């Protein structure tokens, strides 16, 4: 396992994405938070902007959809060339069909659960997904406090991935910094979204390398 570090551009300068991307070249992917002001109480941008982000990025784009109507809207992001598209279980009426459609459109398919949502559905259908995202804050805003109580879900998901021998990633998102990444990697997460703890630094690539090193050292401990 090599930890993946995906900076969230929710904490970047929205008027200068091109120059912001140049400061995070050591990342594994760029995490792009799409919010609609309904599924979460915050609004960012939609498909036209993400399409341009995909065009200007040299790194894969990891789209995190915090929107309603994913069953109709999500495939557009896969068609646009997103490397992975994550939708929330809470927003989808037909998650299995949606995961298959995303993969059919050439992207990886990921399912996310909010802090209040259990893992039963995800565990019952793990083989349908390329990645599972366990939210470690209530989705909607950057800069919130990491919820260590979510580590039970991370440990449970990791145990099931190992038991089934699946080649899928286990992502955490929210409040990840050089301290909390130790806790999340020890619990079994292998893919880490970090917004404020990367973009607040003057040397963001150094912070990305530090986070990856801490995660690799603590994975599964
Ligand atoms: C929150 C978003 C996150 C957010 C993380 O709903 O999904 O990706 O940008 O920000 P930090 O790392 O600052 O908690
Ligand atoms: Zn996110």
mmCIF file with all atom_site columns, C-alpha atoms and ligand atoms in Angstrom:
data_model
loop_
_atom_site.group_PDB
_atom_site.id
_atom_site.type_symbol
_atom_site.label_atom_id
_atom_site.label_alt_id
_atom_site.label_comp_id
_atom_site.label_asym_id
_atom_site.label_entity_id
_atom_site.label_seq_id
_atom_site.pdbx_PDB_ins_code
_atom_site.Cartn_x
_atom_site.Cartn_y
_atom_site.Cartn_z
_atom_site.occupancy
_atom_site.B_iso_or_equiv
_atom_site.pdbx_formal_charge
_atom_site.auth_seq_id
_atom_site.auth_comp_id
_atom_site.auth_asym_id
_atom_site.auth_atom_id
_atom_site.pdbx_PDB_model_num
ATOM   1   C  CA  . UNK A 1 1   ? 0.000   0.000   0.000   1.00 0.00 ? 1   UNK A CA  1
ATOM   2   C  CA  . UNK A 1 2   ? 1.197   3.474   -0.863  1.00 0.00 ? 2   UNK A CA  1
ATOM   3   C  CA  . UNK A 1 3   ? -0.831  6.292   0.602   1.00 0.00 ? 3   UNK A CA  1
ATOM   4   C  CA  . UNK A 1 4   ? -2.442  8.679   -1.852  1.00 0.00 ? 4   UNK A CA  1
ATOM   5   C  CA  . UNK A 1 5   ? -2.675  12.354  -0.931  1.00 0.00 ? 5   UNK A CA  1
ATOM   6   C  CA  . UNK A 1 6   ? -5.402  14.299  -2.736  1.00 0.00 ? 6   UNK A CA  1
ATOM   7   C  CA  . UNK A 1 7   ? -5.431  18.040  -1.938  1.00 0.00 ? 7   UNK A CA  1
ATOM   8   C  CA  . UNK A 1 8   ? -8.924  19.555  -1.842  1.00 0.00 ? 8   UNK A CA  1
ATOM   9   C  CA  . UNK A 1 9   ? -9.102  22.744  -3.877  1.00 0.00 ? 9   UNK A CA  1
ATOM   10  C  CA  . UNK A 1 10  ? -11.979 23.936  -1.706  1.00 0.00 ? 10  UNK A CA  1
ATOM   11  C  CA  . UNK A 1 11  ? -9.171  25.672  0.217   1.00 0.00 ? 11  UNK A CA  1
ATOM   12  C  CA  . UNK A 1 12  ? -7.459  27.043  -2.927  1.00 0.00 ? 12  UNK A CA  1
ATOM   13  C  CA  . UNK A 1 13  ? -7.825  30.450  -4.579  1.00 0.00 ? 13  UNK A CA  1
ATOM   14  C  CA  . UNK A 1 14  ? -10.909 29.992  -6.801  1.00 0.00 ? 14  UNK A CA  1
ATOM   15  C  CA  . UNK A 1 15  ? -9.736  32.762  -9.147  1.00 0.00 ? 15  UNK A CA  1
ATOM   16  C  CA  . UNK A 1 16  ? -6.324  31.198  -9.789  1.00 0.00 ? 16  UNK A CA  1
ATOM   17  C  CA  . UNK A 1 17  ? -6.719  27.447  -10.135 1.00 0.00 ? 17  UNK A CA  1
ATOM   18  C  CA  . UNK A 1 18  ? -3.968  27.145  -12.736 1.00 0.00 ? 18  UNK A CA  1
ATOM   19  C  CA  . UNK A 1 19  ? -1.286  28.667  -10.512 1.00 0.00 ? 19  UNK A CA  1
ATOM   20  C  CA  . UNK A 1 20  ? -2.653  26.814  -7.471  1.00 0.00 ? 20  UNK A CA  1
ATOM   21  C  CA  . UNK A 1 21  ? -2.321  23.498  -9.331  1.00 0.00 ? 21  UNK A CA  1
ATOM   22  C  CA  . UNK A 1 22  ? 1.359   24.298  -9.948  1.00 0.00 ? 22  UNK A CA  1
ATOM   23  C  CA  . UNK A 1 23  ? 1.956   24.272  -6.169  1.00 0.00 ? 23  UNK A CA  1
ATOM   24  C  CA  . UNK A 1 24  ? 0.620   20.720  -5.566  1.00 0.00 ? 24  UNK A CA  1
ATOM   25  C  CA  . UNK A 1 25  ? 2.436   18.715  -8.249  1.00 0.00 ? 25  UNK A CA  1
ATOM   26  C  CA  . UNK A 1 26  ? 3.557   16.052  -5.752  1.00 0.00 ? 26  UNK A CA  1
ATOM   27  C  CA  . UNK A 1 27  ? -0.064  15.068  -5.098  1.00 0.00 ? 27  UNK A CA  1
ATOM   28  C  CA  . UNK A 1 28  ? -1.607  11.835  -6.369  1.00 0.00 ? 28  UNK A CA  1
ATOM   29  C  CA  . UNK A 1 29  ? -4.813  13.500  -7.572  1.00 0.00 ? 29  UNK A CA  1
ATOM   30  C  CA  . UNK A 1 30  ? -6.669  16.787  -7.187  1.00 0.00 ? 30  UNK A CA  1
ATOM   31  C  CA  . UNK A 1 31  ? -9.835  16.528  -5.080  1.00 0.00 ? 31  UNK A CA  1
ATOM   32  C  CA  . UNK A 1 32  ? -12.635 18.695  -6.481  1.00 0.00 ? 32  UNK A CA  1
ATOM   33  C  CA  . UNK A 1 33  ? -15.663 19.358  -4.236  1.00 0.00 ? 33  UNK A CA  1
ATOM   34  C  CA  . UNK A 1 34  ? -18.885 19.973  -6.154  1.00 0.00 ? 34  UNK A CA  1
ATOM   35  C  CA  . UNK A 1 35  ? -21.609 21.388  -3.875  1.00 0.00 ? 35  UNK A CA  1
ATOM   36  C  CA  . UNK A 1 36  ? -25.116 22.437  -4.898  1.00 0.00 ? 36  UNK A CA  1
ATOM   37  C  CA  . UNK A 1 37  ? -26.441 24.367  -1.887  1.00 0.00 ? 37  UNK A CA  1
ATOM   38  C  CA  . UNK A 1 38  ? -29.096 21.664  -1.361  1.00 0.00 ? 38  UNK A CA  1
ATOM   39  C  CA  . UNK A 1 39  ? -27.381 18.399  -0.450  1.00 0.00 ? 39  UNK A CA  1
ATOM   40  C  CA  . UNK A 1 40  ? -25.006 20.529  1.633   1.00 0.00 ? 40  UNK A CA  1
ATOM   41  C  CA  . UNK A 1 41  ? -25.474 24.136  2.798   1.00 0.00 ? 41  UNK A CA  1
ATOM   42  C  CA  . UNK A 1 42  ? -22.686 25.454  0.560   1.00 0.00 ? 42  UNK A CA  1
ATOM   43  C  CA  . UNK A 1 43  ? -22.273 26.091  -3.148  1.00 0.00 ? 43  UNK A CA  1
ATOM   44  C  CA  . UNK A 1 44  ? -19.121 25.749  -5.254  1.00 0.00 ? 44  UNK A CA  1
ATOM   45  C  CA  . UNK A 1 45  ? -19.252 25.044  -8.994  1.00 0.00 ? 45  UNK A CA  1
ATOM   46  C  CA  . UNK A 1 46  ? -20.576 22.492  -11.457 1.00 0.00 ? 46  UNK A CA  1
ATOM   47  C  CA  . UNK A 1 47  ? -19.719 20.602  -14.615 1.00 0.00 ? 47  UNK A CA  1
ATOM   48  C  CA  . UNK A 1 48  ? -18.552 23.507  -16.861 1.00 0.00 ? 48  UNK A CA  1
ATOM   49  C  CA  . UNK A 1 49  ? -15.908 24.522  -14.326 1.00 0.00 ? 49  UNK A CA  1
ATOM   50  C  CA  . UNK A 1 50  ? -14.866 20.927  -13.586 1.00 0.00 ? 50  UNK A CA  1
ATOM   51  C  CA  . UNK A 1 51  ? -14.509 20.295  -17.303 1.00 0.00 ? 51  UNK A CA  1
ATOM   52  C  CA  . UNK A 1 52  ? -11.924 23.117  -17.496 1.00 0.00 ? 52  UNK A CA  1
ATOM   53  C  CA  . UNK A 1 53  ? -10.171 21.881  -14.346 1.00 0.00 ? 53  UNK A CA  1
ATOM   54  C  CA  . UNK A 1 54  ? -9.762  18.476  -15.994 1.00 0.00 ? 54  UNK A CA  1
ATOM   55  C  CA  . UNK A 1 55  ? -8.312  20.184  -19.092 1.00 0.00 ? 55  UNK A CA  1
ATOM   56  C  CA  . UNK A 1 56  ? -5.733  22.260  -17.207 1.00 0.00 ? 56  UNK A CA  1
ATOM   57  C  CA  . UNK A 1 57  ? -4.673  19.620  -14.660 1.00 0.00 ? 57  UNK A CA  1
ATOM   58  C  CA  . UNK A 1 58  ? -1.667  17.373  -15.180 1.00 0.00 ? 58  UNK A CA  1
ATOM   59  C  CA  . UNK A 1 59  ? -2.894  15.230  -12.264 1.00 0.00 ? 59  UNK A CA  1
ATOM   60  C  CA  . UNK A 1 60  ? -5.979  12.979  -12.201 1.00 0.00 ? 60  UNK A CA  1
ATOM   61  C  CA  . UNK A 1 61  ? -9.139  14.712  -10.996 1.00 0.00 ? 61  UNK A CA  1
ATOM   62  C  CA  . UNK A 1 62  ? -10.983 13.117  -8.045  1.00 0.00 ? 62  UNK A CA  1
ATOM   63  C  CA  . UNK A 1 63  ? -14.512 14.572  -8.119  1.00 0.00 ? 63  UNK A CA  1
ATOM   64  C  CA  . UNK A 1 64  ? -16.523 14.551  -4.863  1.00 0.00 ? 64  UNK A CA  1
ATOM   65  C  CA  . UNK A 1 65  ? -20.174 15.240  -5.605  1.00 0.00 ? 65  UNK A CA  1
ATOM   66  C  CA  . UNK A 1 66  ? -22.130 16.761  -2.726  1.00 0.00 ? 66  UNK A CA  1
ATOM   67  C  CA  . UNK A 1 67  ? -25.249 17.291  -4.806  1.00 0.00 ? 67  UNK A CA  1
ATOM   68  C  CA  . UNK A 1 68  ? -28.771 15.975  -5.220  1.00 0.00 ? 68  UNK A CA  1
ATOM   69  C  CA  . UNK A 1 69  ? -29.913 14.203  -8.393  1.00 0.00 ? 69  UNK A CA  1
ATOM   70  C  CA  . UNK A 1 70  ? -26.653 12.255  -8.707  1.00 0.00 ? 70  UNK A CA  1
ATOM   71  C  CA  . UNK A 1 71  ? -28.404 9.469   -10.555 1.00 0.00 ? 71  UNK A CA  1
ATOM   72  C  CA  . UNK A 1 72  ? -28.820 11.817  -13.527 1.00 0.00 ? 72  UNK A CA  1
ATOM   73  C  CA  . UNK A 1 73  ? -25.936 14.280  -13.035 1.00 0.00 ? 73  UNK A CA  1
ATOM   74  C  CA  . UNK A 1 74  ? -22.933 12.179  -12.008 1.00 0.00 ? 74  UNK A CA  1
ATOM   75  C  CA  . UNK A 1 75  ? -22.183 10.494  -15.339 1.00 0.00 ? 75  UNK A CA  1
ATOM   76  C  CA  . UNK A 1 76  ? -21.469 13.881  -16.938 1.00 0.00 ? 76  UNK A CA  1
ATOM   77  C  CA  . UNK A 1 77  ? -18.353 14.177  -14.772 1.00 0.00 ? 77  UNK A CA  1
ATOM   78  C  CA  . UNK A 1 78  ? -17.147 10.745  -15.887 1.00 0.00 ? 78  UNK A CA  1
ATOM   79  C  CA  . UNK A 1 79  ? -17.825 11.661  -19.515 1.00 0.00 ? 79  UNK A CA  1
ATOM   80  C  CA  . UNK A 1 80  ? -15.797 14.846  -18.984 1.00 0.00 ? 80  UNK A CA  1
ATOM   81  C  CA  . UNK A 1 81  ? -12.758 12.758  -18.038 1.00 0.00 ? 81  UNK A CA  1
ATOM   82  C  CA  . UNK A 1 82  ? -12.733 12.698  -14.229 1.00 0.00 ? 82  UNK A CA  1
ATOM   83  C  CA  . UNK A 1 83  ? -10.438 9.917   -13.025 1.00 0.00 ? 83  UNK A CA  1
ATOM   84  C  CA  . UNK A 1 84  ? -12.860 9.088   -10.230 1.00 0.00 ? 84  UNK A CA  1
ATOM   85  C  CA  . UNK A 1 85  ? -16.369 10.220  -9.380  1.00 0.00 ? 85  UNK A CA  1
ATOM   86  C  CA  . UNK A 1 86  ? -17.571 9.928   -5.792  1.00 0.00 ? 86  UNK A CA  1
ATOM   87  C  CA  . UNK A 1 87  ? -21.284 10.229  -5.060  1.00 0.00 ? 87  UNK A CA  1
ATOM   88  C  CA  . UNK A 1 88  ? -23.049 10.100  -1.712  1.00 0.00 ? 88  UNK A CA  1
ATOM   89  C  CA  . UNK A 1 89  ? -25.092 7.036   -0.881  1.00 0.00 ? 89  UNK A CA  1
ATOM   90  C  CA  . UNK A 1 90  ? -27.627 9.400   0.720   1.00 0.00 ? 90  UNK A CA  1
ATOM   91  C  CA  . UNK A 1 91  ? -28.207 11.165  -2.620  1.00 0.00 ? 91  UNK A CA  1
ATOM   92  C  CA  . UNK A 1 92  ? -28.651 8.121   -4.859  1.00 0.00 ? 92  UNK A CA  1
ATOM   93  C  CA  . UNK A 1 93  ? -31.754 5.987   -5.344  1.00 0.00 ? 93  UNK A CA  1
ATOM   94  C  CA  . UNK A 1 94  ? -29.874 3.467   -7.503  1.00 0.00 ? 94  UNK A CA  1
ATOM   95  C  CA  . UNK A 1 95  ? -26.225 3.355   -6.333  1.00 0.00 ? 95  UNK A CA  1
ATOM   96  C  CA  . UNK A 1 96  ? -25.297 0.067   -7.992  1.00 0.00 ? 96  UNK A CA  1
ATOM   97  C  CA  . UNK A 1 97  ? -26.620 1.141   -11.381 1.00 0.00 ? 97  UNK A CA  1
ATOM   98  C  CA  . UNK A 1 98  ? -24.881 4.487   -10.965 1.00 0.00 ? 98  UNK A CA  1
ATOM   99  C  CA  . UNK A 1 99  ? -21.523 2.880   -10.104 1.00 0.00 ? 99  UNK A CA  1
ATOM   100 C  CA  . UNK A 1 100 ? -21.801 0.678   -13.189 1.00 0.00 ? 100 UNK A CA  1
ATOM   101 C  CA  . UNK A 1 101 ? -22.674 3.677   -15.369 1.00 0.00 ? 101 UNK A CA  1
ATOM   102 C  CA  . UNK A 1 102 ? -19.665 5.636   -14.068 1.00 0.00 ? 102 UNK A CA  1
ATOM   103 C  CA  . UNK A 1 103 ? -17.344 2.742   -14.831 1.00 0.00 ? 103 UNK A CA  1
ATOM   104 C  CA  . UNK A 1 104 ? -18.965 2.328   -18.226 1.00 0.00 ? 104 UNK A CA  1
ATOM   105 C  CA  . UNK A 1 105 ? -18.153 5.986   -18.920 1.00 0.00 ? 105 UNK A CA  1
ATOM   106 C  CA  . UNK A 1 106 ? -14.499 5.342   -18.120 1.00 0.00 ? 106 UNK A CA  1
ATOM   107 C  CA  . UNK A 1 107 ? -14.092 6.682   -14.595 1.00 0.00 ? 107 UNK A CA  1
ATOM   108 C  CA  . UNK A 1 108 ? -13.603 4.984   -11.267 1.00 0.00 ? 108 UNK A CA  1
ATOM   109 C  CA  . UNK A 1 109 ? -16.764 4.791   -9.165  1.00 0.00 ? 109 UNK A CA  1
ATOM   110 C  CA  . UNK A 1 110 ? -16.770 5.705   -5.485  1.00 0.00 ? 110 UNK A CA  1
ATOM   111 C  CA  . UNK A 1 111 ? -19.457 5.839   -2.824  1.00 0.00 ? 111 UNK A CA  1
ATOM   112 C  CA  . UNK A 1 112 ? -19.358 8.213   0.160   1.00 0.00 ? 112 UNK A CA  1
ATOM   113 C  CA  . UNK A 1 113 ? -21.108 8.079   3.515   1.00 0.00 ? 113 UNK A CA  1
ATOM   114 C  CA  . UNK A 1 114 ? -21.808 11.042  5.786   1.00 0.00 ? 114 UNK A CA  1
ATOM   115 C  CA  . UNK A 1 115 ? -20.947 10.691  9.507   1.00 0.00 ? 115 UNK A CA  1
ATOM   116 C  CA  . UNK A 1 116 ? -24.516 9.687   10.399  1.00 0.00 ? 116 UNK A CA  1
ATOM   117 C  CA  . UNK A 1 117 ? -24.777 6.976   7.741   1.00 0.00 ? 117 UNK A CA  1
ATOM   118 C  CA  . UNK A 1 118 ? -23.867 3.386   8.558   1.00 0.00 ? 118 UNK A CA  1
ATOM   119 C  CA  . UNK A 1 119 ? -21.802 1.098   6.345   1.00 0.00 ? 119 UNK A CA  1
ATOM   120 C  CA  . UNK A 1 120 ? -24.235 -1.780  5.866   1.00 0.00 ? 120 UNK A CA  1
ATOM   121 C  CA  . UNK A 1 121 ? -25.152 -0.981  2.273   1.00 0.00 ? 121 UNK A CA  1
ATOM   122 C  CA  . UNK A 1 122 ? -21.548 -0.315  1.274   1.00 0.00 ? 122 UNK A CA  1
ATOM   123 C  CA  . UNK A 1 123 ? -20.291 -3.520  2.877   1.00 0.00 ? 123 UNK A CA  1
ATOM   124 C  CA  . UNK A 1 124 ? -22.993 -5.566  1.167   1.00 0.00 ? 124 UNK A CA  1
ATOM   125 C  CA  . UNK A 1 125 ? -21.927 -4.250  -2.267  1.00 0.00 ? 125 UNK A CA  1
ATOM   126 C  CA  . UNK A 1 126 ? -18.208 -3.519  -1.851  1.00 0.00 ? 126 UNK A CA  1
ATOM   127 C  CA  . UNK A 1 127 ? -17.231 -5.262  -5.082  1.00 0.00 ? 127 UNK A CA  1
ATOM   128 C  CA  . UNK A 1 128 ? -19.271 -2.713  -7.096  1.00 0.00 ? 128 UNK A CA  1
ATOM   129 C  CA  . UNK A 1 129 ? -17.004 0.200   -6.122  1.00 0.00 ? 129 UNK A CA  1
ATOM   130 C  CA  . UNK A 1 130 ? -13.430 1.261   -6.827  1.00 0.00 ? 130 UNK A CA  1
ATOM   131 C  CA  . UNK A 1 131 ? -13.275 3.418   -3.710  1.00 0.00 ? 131 UNK A CA  1
ATOM   132 C  CA  . UNK A 1 132 ? -15.208 4.034   -0.486  1.00 0.00 ? 132 UNK A CA  1
ATOM   133 C  CA  . UNK A 1 133 ? -15.149 7.486   1.135   1.00 0.00 ? 133 UNK A CA  1
ATOM   134 C  CA  . UNK A 1 134 ? -15.784 7.641   4.882   1.00 0.00 ? 134 UNK A CA  1
ATOM   135 C  CA  . UNK A 1 135 ? -16.439 11.317  5.685   1.00 0.00 ? 135 UNK A CA  1
ATOM   136 C  CA  . UNK A 1 136 ? -14.604 12.464  8.798   1.00 0.00 ? 136 UNK A CA  1
ATOM   137 C  CA  . UNK A 1 137 ? -16.561 15.746  9.014   1.00 0.00 ? 137 UNK A CA  1
ATOM   138 C  CA  . UNK A 1 138 ? -20.105 16.748  8.080   1.00 0.00 ? 138 UNK A CA  1
ATOM   139 C  CA  . UNK A 1 139 ? -19.714 17.560  4.379   1.00 0.00 ? 139 UNK A CA  1
ATOM   140 C  CA  . UNK A 1 140 ? -20.010 21.166  3.288   1.00 0.00 ? 140 UNK A CA  1
ATOM   141 C  CA  . UNK A 1 141 ? -17.045 23.150  4.532   1.00 0.00 ? 141 UNK A CA  1
ATOM   142 C  CA  . UNK A 1 142 ? -13.276 23.011  4.853   1.00 0.00 ? 142 UNK A CA  1
ATOM   143 C  CA  . UNK A 1 143 ? -11.404 23.601  8.067   1.00 0.00 ? 143 UNK A CA  1
ATOM   144 C  CA  . UNK A 1 144 ? -13.596 21.494  10.372  1.00 0.00 ? 144 UNK A CA  1
ATOM   145 C  CA  . UNK A 1 145 ? -12.475 19.211  13.174  1.00 0.00 ? 145 UNK A CA  1
ATOM   146 C  CA  . UNK A 1 146 ? -11.629 15.569  12.348  1.00 0.00 ? 146 UNK A CA  1
ATOM   147 C  CA  . UNK A 1 147 ? -14.118 13.089  13.905  1.00 0.00 ? 147 UNK A CA  1
ATOM   148 C  CA  . UNK A 1 148 ? -12.077 10.203  15.397  1.00 0.00 ? 148 UNK A CA  1
ATOM   149 C  CA  . UNK A 1 149 ? -15.310 8.332   16.122  1.00 0.00 ? 149 UNK A CA  1
ATOM   150 C  CA  . UNK A 1 150 ? -15.493 7.584   12.365  1.00 0.00 ? 150 UNK A CA  1
ATOM   151 C  CA  . UNK A 1 151 ? -12.491 5.253   12.696  1.00 0.00 ? 151 UNK A CA  1
ATOM   152 C  CA  . UNK A 1 152 ? -14.774 2.336   13.603  1.00 0.00 ? 152 UNK A CA  1
ATOM   153 C  CA  . UNK A 1 153 ? -16.213 2.574   10.089  1.00 0.00 ? 153 UNK A CA  1
ATOM   154 C  CA  . UNK A 1 154 ? -12.731 2.805   8.566   1.00 0.00 ? 154 UNK A CA  1
ATOM   155 C  CA  . UNK A 1 155 ? -11.551 -0.280  10.479  1.00 0.00 ? 155 UNK A CA  1
ATOM   156 C  CA  . UNK A 1 156 ? -14.681 -2.218  9.499   1.00 0.00 ? 156 UNK A CA  1
ATOM   157 C  CA  . UNK A 1 157 ? -14.346 -1.291  5.822   1.00 0.00 ? 157 UNK A CA  1
ATOM   158 C  CA  . UNK A 1 158 ? -10.635 -2.169  5.784   1.00 0.00 ? 158 UNK A CA  1
ATOM   159 C  CA  . UNK A 1 159 ? -11.290 -5.559  7.395   1.00 0.00 ? 159 UNK A CA  1
ATOM   160 C  CA  . UNK A 1 160 ? -13.907 -6.380  4.765   1.00 0.00 ? 160 UNK A CA  1
ATOM   161 C  CA  . UNK A 1 161 ? -11.684 -5.226  1.879   1.00 0.00 ? 161 UNK A CA  1
ATOM   162 C  CA  . UNK A 1 162 ? -8.927  -7.522  3.190   1.00 0.00 ? 162 UNK A CA  1
ATOM   163 C  CA  . UNK A 1 163 ? -11.312 -10.416 3.799   1.00 0.00 ? 163 UNK A CA  1
ATOM   164 C  CA  . UNK A 1 164 ? -12.660 -10.220 0.246   1.00 0.00 ? 164 UNK A CA  1
ATOM   165 C  CA  . UNK A 1 165 ? -9.232  -9.537  -1.267  1.00 0.00 ? 165 UNK A CA  1
ATOM   166 C  CA  . UNK A 1 166 ? -10.511 -6.487  -3.150  1.00 0.00 ? 166 UNK A CA  1
ATOM   167 C  CA  . UNK A 1 167 ? -8.303  -3.953  -4.904  1.00 0.00 ? 167 UNK A CA  1
ATOM   168 C  CA  . UNK A 1 168 ? -10.192 -0.814  -3.865  1.00 0.00 ? 168 UNK A CA  1
ATOM   169 C  CA  . UNK A 1 169 ? -9.143  2.400   -2.121  1.00 0.00 ? 169 UNK A CA  1
ATOM   170 C  CA  . UNK A 1 170 ? -10.453 3.575   1.255   1.00 0.00 ? 170 UNK A CA  1
ATOM   171 C  CA  . UNK A 1 171 ? -10.596 7.371   1.423   1.00 0.00 ? 171 UNK A CA  1
ATOM   172 C  CA  . UNK A 1 172 ? -11.136 9.768   4.326   1.00 0.00 ? 172 UNK A CA  1
ATOM   173 C  CA  . UNK A 1 173 ? -12.054 13.434  3.896   1.00 0.00 ? 173 UNK A CA  1
ATOM   174 C  CA  . UNK A 1 174 ? -12.259 16.201  6.488   1.00 0.00 ? 174 UNK A CA  1
ATOM   175 C  CA  . UNK A 1 175 ? -9.888  17.510  9.130   1.00 0.00 ? 175 UNK A CA  1
ATOM   176 C  CA  . UNK A 1 176 ? -6.863  15.577  7.841   1.00 0.00 ? 176 UNK A CA  1
ATOM   177 C  CA  . UNK A 1 177 ? -3.511  17.013  8.939   1.00 0.00 ? 177 UNK A CA  1
ATOM   178 C  CA  . UNK A 1 178 ? -0.140  15.611  10.019  1.00 0.00 ? 178 UNK A CA  1
ATOM   179 C  CA  . UNK A 1 179 ? -1.640  14.449  13.344  1.00 0.00 ? 179 UNK A CA  1
ATOM   180 C  CA  . UNK A 1 180 ? -5.021  13.062  12.318  1.00 0.00 ? 180 UNK A CA  1
ATOM   181 C  CA  . UNK A 1 181 ? -3.587  11.265  9.277   1.00 0.00 ? 181 UNK A CA  1
ATOM   182 C  CA  . UNK A 1 182 ? -1.709  9.074   11.734  1.00 0.00 ? 182 UNK A CA  1
ATOM   183 C  CA  . UNK A 1 183 ? -5.012  7.991   13.309  1.00 0.00 ? 183 UNK A CA  1
ATOM   184 C  CA  . UNK A 1 184 ? -6.791  7.470   9.978   1.00 0.00 ? 184 UNK A CA  1
ATOM   185 C  CA  . UNK A 1 185 ? -3.954  5.494   8.379   1.00 0.00 ? 185 UNK A CA  1
ATOM   186 C  CA  . UNK A 1 186 ? -3.599  3.316   11.474  1.00 0.00 ? 186 UNK A CA  1
ATOM   187 C  CA  . UNK A 1 187 ? -7.326  2.531   11.157  1.00 0.00 ? 187 UNK A CA  1
ATOM   188 C  CA  . UNK A 1 188 ? -6.765  1.415   7.555   1.00 0.00 ? 188 UNK A CA  1
ATOM   189 C  CA  . UNK A 1 189 ? -7.439  4.405   5.290   1.00 0.00 ? 189 UNK A CA  1
ATOM   190 C  CA  . UNK A 1 190 ? -5.098  4.607   2.272   1.00 0.00 ? 190 UNK A CA  1
ATOM   191 C  CA  . UNK A 1 191 ? -6.327  7.714   0.442   1.00 0.00 ? 191 UNK A CA  1
ATOM   192 C  CA  . UNK A 1 192 ? -6.425  11.096  2.150   1.00 0.00 ? 192 UNK A CA  1
ATOM   193 C  CA  . UNK A 1 193 ? -8.132  14.332  1.201   1.00 0.00 ? 193 UNK A CA  1
ATOM   194 C  CA  . UNK A 1 194 ? -6.674  17.432  2.818   1.00 0.00 ? 194 UNK A CA  1
ATOM   195 C  CA  . UNK A 1 195 ? -7.668  21.013  2.110   1.00 0.00 ? 195 UNK A CA  1
ATOM   196 C  CA  . UNK A 1 196 ? -6.755  23.555  4.744   1.00 0.00 ? 196 UNK A CA  1
ATOM   197 C  CA  . UNK A 1 197 ? -3.746  21.619  6.087   1.00 0.00 ? 197 UNK A CA  1
ATOM   198 C  CA  . UNK A 1 198 ? -2.109  21.745  2.638   1.00 0.00 ? 198 UNK A CA  1
ATOM   199 C  CA  . UNK A 1 199 ? -3.201  25.101  1.218   1.00 0.00 ? 199 UNK A CA  1
ATOM   200 C  CA  . UNK A 1 200 ? -2.330  26.972  4.432   1.00 0.00 ? 200 UNK A CA  1
ATOM   201 C  CA  . UNK A 1 201 ? 1.335   26.014  3.987   1.00 0.00 ? 201 UNK A CA  1
ATOM   202 C  CA  . UNK A 1 202 ? 3.895   28.048  2.043   1.00 0.00 ? 202 UNK A CA  1
ATOM   203 C  CA  . UNK A 1 203 ? 5.501   24.830  0.706   1.00 0.00 ? 203 UNK A CA  1
ATOM   204 C  CA  . UNK A 1 204 ? 2.514   22.700  -0.189  1.00 0.00 ? 204 UNK A CA  1
ATOM   205 C  CA  . UNK A 1 205 ? 4.494   19.964  -1.948  1.00 0.00 ? 205 UNK A CA  1
ATOM   206 C  CA  . UNK A 1 206 ? 6.568   19.498  1.205   1.00 0.00 ? 206 UNK A CA  1
ATOM   207 C  CA  . UNK A 1 207 ? 3.367   19.136  3.244   1.00 0.00 ? 207 UNK A CA  1
ATOM   208 C  CA  . UNK A 1 208 ? 2.021   16.576  0.754   1.00 0.00 ? 208 UNK A CA  1
ATOM   209 C  CA  . UNK A 1 209 ? 5.220   14.523  1.084   1.00 0.00 ? 209 UNK A CA  1
ATOM   210 C  CA  . UNK A 1 210 ? 5.074   14.768  4.884   1.00 0.00 ? 210 UNK A CA  1
ATOM   211 C  CA  . UNK A 1 211 ? 1.459   13.591  4.974   1.00 0.00 ? 211 UNK A CA  1
ATOM   212 C  CA  . UNK A 1 212 ? 2.247   10.661  2.662   1.00 0.00 ? 212 UNK A CA  1
ATOM   213 C  CA  . UNK A 1 213 ? 5.250   9.644   4.734   1.00 0.00 ? 213 UNK A CA  1
ATOM   214 C  CA  . UNK A 1 214 ? 3.270   9.720   8.010   1.00 0.00 ? 214 UNK A CA  1
ATOM   215 C  CA  . UNK A 1 215 ? 0.450   7.693   6.435   1.00 0.00 ? 215 UNK A CA  1
ATOM   216 C  CA  . UNK A 1 216 ? 2.804   5.067   4.982   1.00 0.00 ? 216 UNK A CA  1
ATOM   217 C  CA  . UNK A 1 217 ? 4.568   4.690   8.319   1.00 0.00 ? 217 UNK A CA  1
ATOM   218 C  CA  . UNK A 1 218 ? 1.347   4.220   10.322  1.00 0.00 ? 218 UNK A CA  1
ATOM   219 C  CA  . UNK A 1 219 ? -0.823  2.234   7.886   1.00 0.00 ? 219 UNK A CA  1
ATOM   220 C  CA  . UNK A 1 220 ? -2.670  -0.565  9.688   1.00 0.00 ? 220 UNK A CA  1
ATOM   221 C  CA  . UNK A 1 221 ? -0.703  -0.160  12.931  1.00 0.00 ? 221 UNK A CA  1
HETATM 222 C  C1  . LIG B 2 .   ? -15.842 18.998  2.936   1.00 0.00 ? 1   LIG B C1  1
HETATM 223 C  C2  . LIG B 2 .   ? -15.091 18.608  1.701   1.00 0.00 ? 1   LIG B C2  1
HETATM 224 C  C3  . LIG B 2 .   ? -13.641 18.447  1.924   1.00 0.00 ? 1   LIG B C3  1
HETATM 225 C  C4  . LIG B 2 .   ? -12.928 19.678  2.438   1.00 0.00 ? 1   LIG B C4  1
HETATM 226 C  C5  . LIG B 2 .   ? -11.868 19.205  3.382   1.00 0.00 ? 1   LIG B C5  1
HETATM 227 O  O1  . LIG B 2 .   ? -17.184 18.772  2.774   1.00 0.00 ? 1   LIG B O1  1
HETATM 228 O  O2  . LIG B 2 .   ? -15.587 17.393  1.174   1.00 0.00 ? 1   LIG B O2  1
HETATM 229 O  O3  . LIG B 2 .   ? -12.992 17.918  0.779   1.00 0.00 ? 1   LIG B O3  1
HETATM 230 O  O4  . LIG B 2 .   ? -12.352 20.477  1.452   1.00 0.00 ? 1   LIG B O4  1
HETATM 231 O  O5  . LIG B 2 .   ? -11.272 20.307  3.962   1.00 0.00 ? 1   LIG B O5  1
HETATM 232 P  P1  . LIG B 2 .   ? -10.321 20.196  5.213   1.00 0.00 ? 1   LIG B P1  1
HETATM 233 O  O6  . LIG B 2 .   ? -9.173  19.309  4.827   1.00 0.00 ? 1   LIG B O6  1
HETATM 234 O  O7  . LIG B 2 .   ? -9.904  21.608  5.461   1.00 0.00 ? 1   LIG B O7  1
HETATM 235 O  O8  . LIG B 2 .   ? -11.123 19.616  6.339   1.00 0.00 ? 1   LIG B O8  1
HETATM 236 ZN ZN1 . LIG B 2 .   ? -14.407 16.401  -0.406  1.00 0.00 ? 2   LIG B ZN1 1
#
